[in-house]
PDB file of C-alpha atoms in Angstrom:
ATOM      1  CA  MET A  29    -161.632  53.682  13.525  1.00  0.00           C
ATOM      2  CA  SER A  30    -164.761  51.645  14.147  1.00  0.00           C
ATOM      3  CA  GLY A  31    -163.219  48.603  15.750  1.00  0.00           C
ATOM      4  CA  TYR A  32    -161.184  45.469  15.370  1.00  0.00           C
ATOM      5  CA  ARG A  33    -161.571  41.947  14.100  1.00  0.00           C
ATOM      6  CA  ILE A  34    -159.451  38.841  14.420  1.00  0.00           C
ATOM      7  CA  SER A  35    -156.677  38.864  11.829  1.00  0.00           C
ATOM      8  CA  PRO A  36    -156.590  36.280   9.040  1.00  0.00           C
ATOM      9  CA  GLN A  37    -152.981  35.778  10.207  1.00  0.00           C
ATOM     10  CA  ALA A  38    -154.216  34.491  13.593  1.00  0.00           C
ATOM     11  CA  ALA A  39    -154.976  30.856  14.276  1.00  0.00           C
ATOM     12  CA  TRP A  40    -156.783  30.070  17.506  1.00  0.00           C
ATOM     13  CA  ILE A  41    -158.750  27.483  19.431  1.00  0.00           C
ATOM     14  CA  GLU A  42    -160.809  27.575  22.570  1.00  0.00           C
ATOM     15  CA  ALA A  43    -158.991  25.215  24.926  1.00  0.00           C
ATOM     16  CA  SER A  44    -162.132  23.644  26.386  1.00  0.00           C
ATOM     17  CA  GLU A  45    -163.095  22.359  22.931  1.00  0.00           C
ATOM     18  CA  HIS A  46    -159.961  20.203  22.986  1.00  0.00           C
ATOM     19  CA  ASP A  47    -159.984  18.836  26.558  1.00  0.00           C
ATOM     20  CA  GLY A  48    -158.181  21.940  27.838  1.00  0.00           C
ATOM     21  CA  PRO A  49    -159.204  24.219  30.678  1.00  0.00           C
ATOM     22  CA  ASP A  50    -162.299  26.422  30.604  1.00  0.00           C
ATOM     23  CA  HIS A  51    -162.040  30.123  29.778  1.00  0.00           C
ATOM     24  CA  VAL A  52    -158.771  29.825  27.853  1.00  0.00           C
ATOM     25  CA  VAL A  53    -157.938  30.653  24.228  1.00  0.00           C
ATOM     26  CA  TRP A  54    -154.705  29.566  22.602  1.00  0.00           C
ATOM     27  CA  ALA A  55    -153.714  31.735  19.657  1.00  0.00           C
ATOM     28  CA  ALA A  56    -150.759  31.991  17.309  1.00  0.00           C
ATOM     29  CA  HIS A  57    -149.654  34.477  14.687  1.00  0.00           C
ATOM     30  CA  LEU A  58    -149.156  32.487  11.502  1.00  0.00           C
ATOM     31  CA  GLY A  59    -146.435  34.754  10.123  1.00  0.00           C
ATOM     32  CA  SER A  60    -144.199  34.983  13.173  1.00  0.00           C
ATOM     33  CA  GLY A  61    -145.149  31.783  14.971  1.00  0.00           C
ATOM     34  CA  ALA A  62    -145.609  33.726  18.221  1.00  0.00           C
ATOM     35  CA  GLN A  63    -147.977  31.932  20.584  1.00  0.00           C
ATOM     36  CA  PHE A  64    -150.390  33.433  23.097  1.00  0.00           C
ATOM     37  CA  GLU A  65    -152.710  32.275  25.849  1.00  0.00           C
ATOM     38  CA  PHE A  66    -155.668  34.386  26.928  1.00  0.00           C
ATOM     39  CA  THR A  67    -157.502  33.579  30.138  1.00  0.00           C
ATOM     40  CA  ASP A  68    -160.454  34.967  32.047  1.00  0.00           C
ATOM     41  CA  THR A  69    -161.254  38.483  30.787  1.00  0.00           C
ATOM     42  CA  GLY A  70    -158.757  38.148  27.911  1.00  0.00           C
ATOM     43  CA  TRP A  71    -160.563  34.960  26.878  1.00  0.00           C
ATOM     44  CA  LEU A  72    -163.921  36.716  27.095  1.00  0.00           C
ATOM     45  CA  ILE A  73    -162.747  39.659  24.988  1.00  0.00           C
ATOM     46  CA  TRP A  74    -161.363  37.246  22.376  1.00  0.00           C
ATOM     47  CA  MET A  75    -164.633  35.309  22.253  1.00  0.00           C
ATOM     48  CA  LEU A  76    -166.582  38.561  21.838  1.00  0.00           C
ATOM     49  CA  LEU A  77    -164.206  39.532  19.013  1.00  0.00           C
ATOM     50  CA  SER A  78    -164.897  36.162  17.388  1.00  0.00           C
ATOM     51  CA  ASP A  79    -168.620  36.983  17.578  1.00  0.00           C
ATOM     52  CA  GLY A  80    -168.006  40.213  15.660  1.00  0.00           C
ATOM     53  CA  ILE A  81    -168.007  42.653  18.577  1.00  0.00           C
ATOM     54  CA  GLY A  82    -164.924  44.730  17.895  1.00  0.00           C
ATOM     55  CA  ASP A  83    -165.153  48.245  19.277  1.00  0.00           C
ATOM     56  CA  ALA A  84    -163.896  49.085  22.754  1.00  0.00           C
ATOM     57  CA  ALA A  85    -167.110  50.759  23.940  1.00  0.00           C
ATOM     58  CA  THR A  86    -169.306  47.801  23.014  1.00  0.00           C
ATOM     59  CA  LEU A  87    -166.789  45.299  24.389  1.00  0.00           C
ATOM     60  CA  THR A  88    -166.670  47.211  27.681  1.00  0.00           C
ATOM     61  CA  ALA A  89    -170.465  47.284  27.902  1.00  0.00           C
ATOM     62  CA  GLU A  90    -170.653  43.542  27.204  1.00  0.00           C
ATOM     63  CA  LEU A  91    -167.986  42.788  29.816  1.00  0.00           C
ATOM     64  CA  ARG A  92    -169.905  44.790  32.413  1.00  0.00           C
ATOM     65  CA  ARG A  93    -173.164  43.061  31.500  1.00  0.00           C
ATOM     66  CA  ILE A  94    -171.668  39.563  31.609  1.00  0.00           C
ATOM     67  CA  HIS A  95    -169.792  40.161  34.854  1.00  0.00           C
ATOM     68  CA  ALA A  96    -172.961  41.600  36.427  1.00  0.00           C
ATOM     69  CA  GLU A  97    -174.945  38.534  35.342  1.00  0.00           C
ATOM     70  CA  LEU A  98    -172.307  36.253  36.822  1.00  0.00           C
ATOM     71  CA  GLY A  99    -172.028  38.309  39.991  1.00  0.00           C
ATOM     72  CA  ALA A 100    -168.317  38.846  39.351  1.00  0.00           C
ATOM     73  CA  GLU A 101    -166.356  41.223  41.528  1.00  0.00           C
ATOM     74  CA  ALA A 102    -166.125  44.663  39.946  1.00  0.00           C
ATOM     75  CA  SER A 103    -162.407  44.734  40.689  1.00  0.00           C
ATOM     76  CA  GLY A 104    -161.902  41.574  38.640  1.00  0.00           C
ATOM     77  CA  SER A 105    -163.078  43.053  35.371  1.00  0.00           C
ATOM     78  CA  PRO A 106    -161.837  45.893  33.218  1.00  0.00           C
ATOM     79  CA  SER A 107    -164.717  48.272  33.786  1.00  0.00           C
ATOM     80  CA  ASP A 108    -163.290  51.150  31.821  1.00  0.00           C
ATOM     81  CA  GLU A 109    -162.938  51.508  28.116  1.00  0.00           C
ATOM     82  CA  SER A 110    -159.286  52.550  28.393  1.00  0.00           C
ATOM     83  CA  ALA A 111    -158.284  49.124  29.766  1.00  0.00           C
ATOM     84  CA  VAL A 112    -160.116  47.367  26.943  1.00  0.00           C
ATOM     85  CA  SER A 113    -158.578  49.760  24.392  1.00  0.00           C
ATOM     86  CA  ALA A 114    -155.109  49.022  25.793  1.00  0.00           C
ATOM     87  CA  PHE A 115    -155.680  45.272  25.430  1.00  0.00           C
ATOM     88  CA  LEU A 116    -156.912  45.751  21.858  1.00  0.00           C
ATOM     89  CA  ALA A 117    -153.808  47.848  21.107  1.00  0.00           C
ATOM     90  CA  GLU A 118    -151.626  44.974  22.371  1.00  0.00           C
ATOM     91  CA  LEU A 119    -153.491  42.513  20.151  1.00  0.00           C
ATOM     92  CA  LEU A 120    -153.022  44.879  17.201  1.00  0.00           C
ATOM     93  CA  ALA A 121    -149.292  45.244  17.909  1.00  0.00           C
ATOM     94  CA  ASP A 122    -148.973  41.445  18.045  1.00  0.00           C
ATOM     95  CA  GLY A 123    -150.779  41.120  14.706  1.00  0.00           C
ATOM     96  CA  LEU A 124    -153.668  39.119  16.159  1.00  0.00           C
ATOM     97  CA  VAL A 125    -156.332  41.671  15.234  1.00  0.00           C
ATOM     98  CA  VAL A 126    -156.711  44.145  12.413  1.00  0.00           C
ATOM     99  CA  ALA A 127    -158.434  47.505  12.496  1.00  0.00           C
ATOM    100  CA  ASP A 128    -161.665  47.850  10.556  1.00  0.00           C
ATOM    101  CA  ALA A 129    -161.658  50.648   8.013  1.00  0.00           C
TER     102      ALA A 129
END
């Protein structure tokens, strides 16, 4: 599998675009109505997915690069691909992303 992309069954907004807090995404699965809130690293992964970056290795590399640029604590970011893959698997199970063929 090459990666993931946001599902057509997912509706989402970046909270800050609607007078909400920074670094927050609100998402919902259109079929089930389940609602989700992603903050901090979850927000960043979602935004990278929305930019078309969908494989765990590239997402992990981007997270490391961004956190390094911001001077973020290493312990505050998922620095290994397995943590990013686990998050993507949760998004897949919730129907918010689909696997690319």
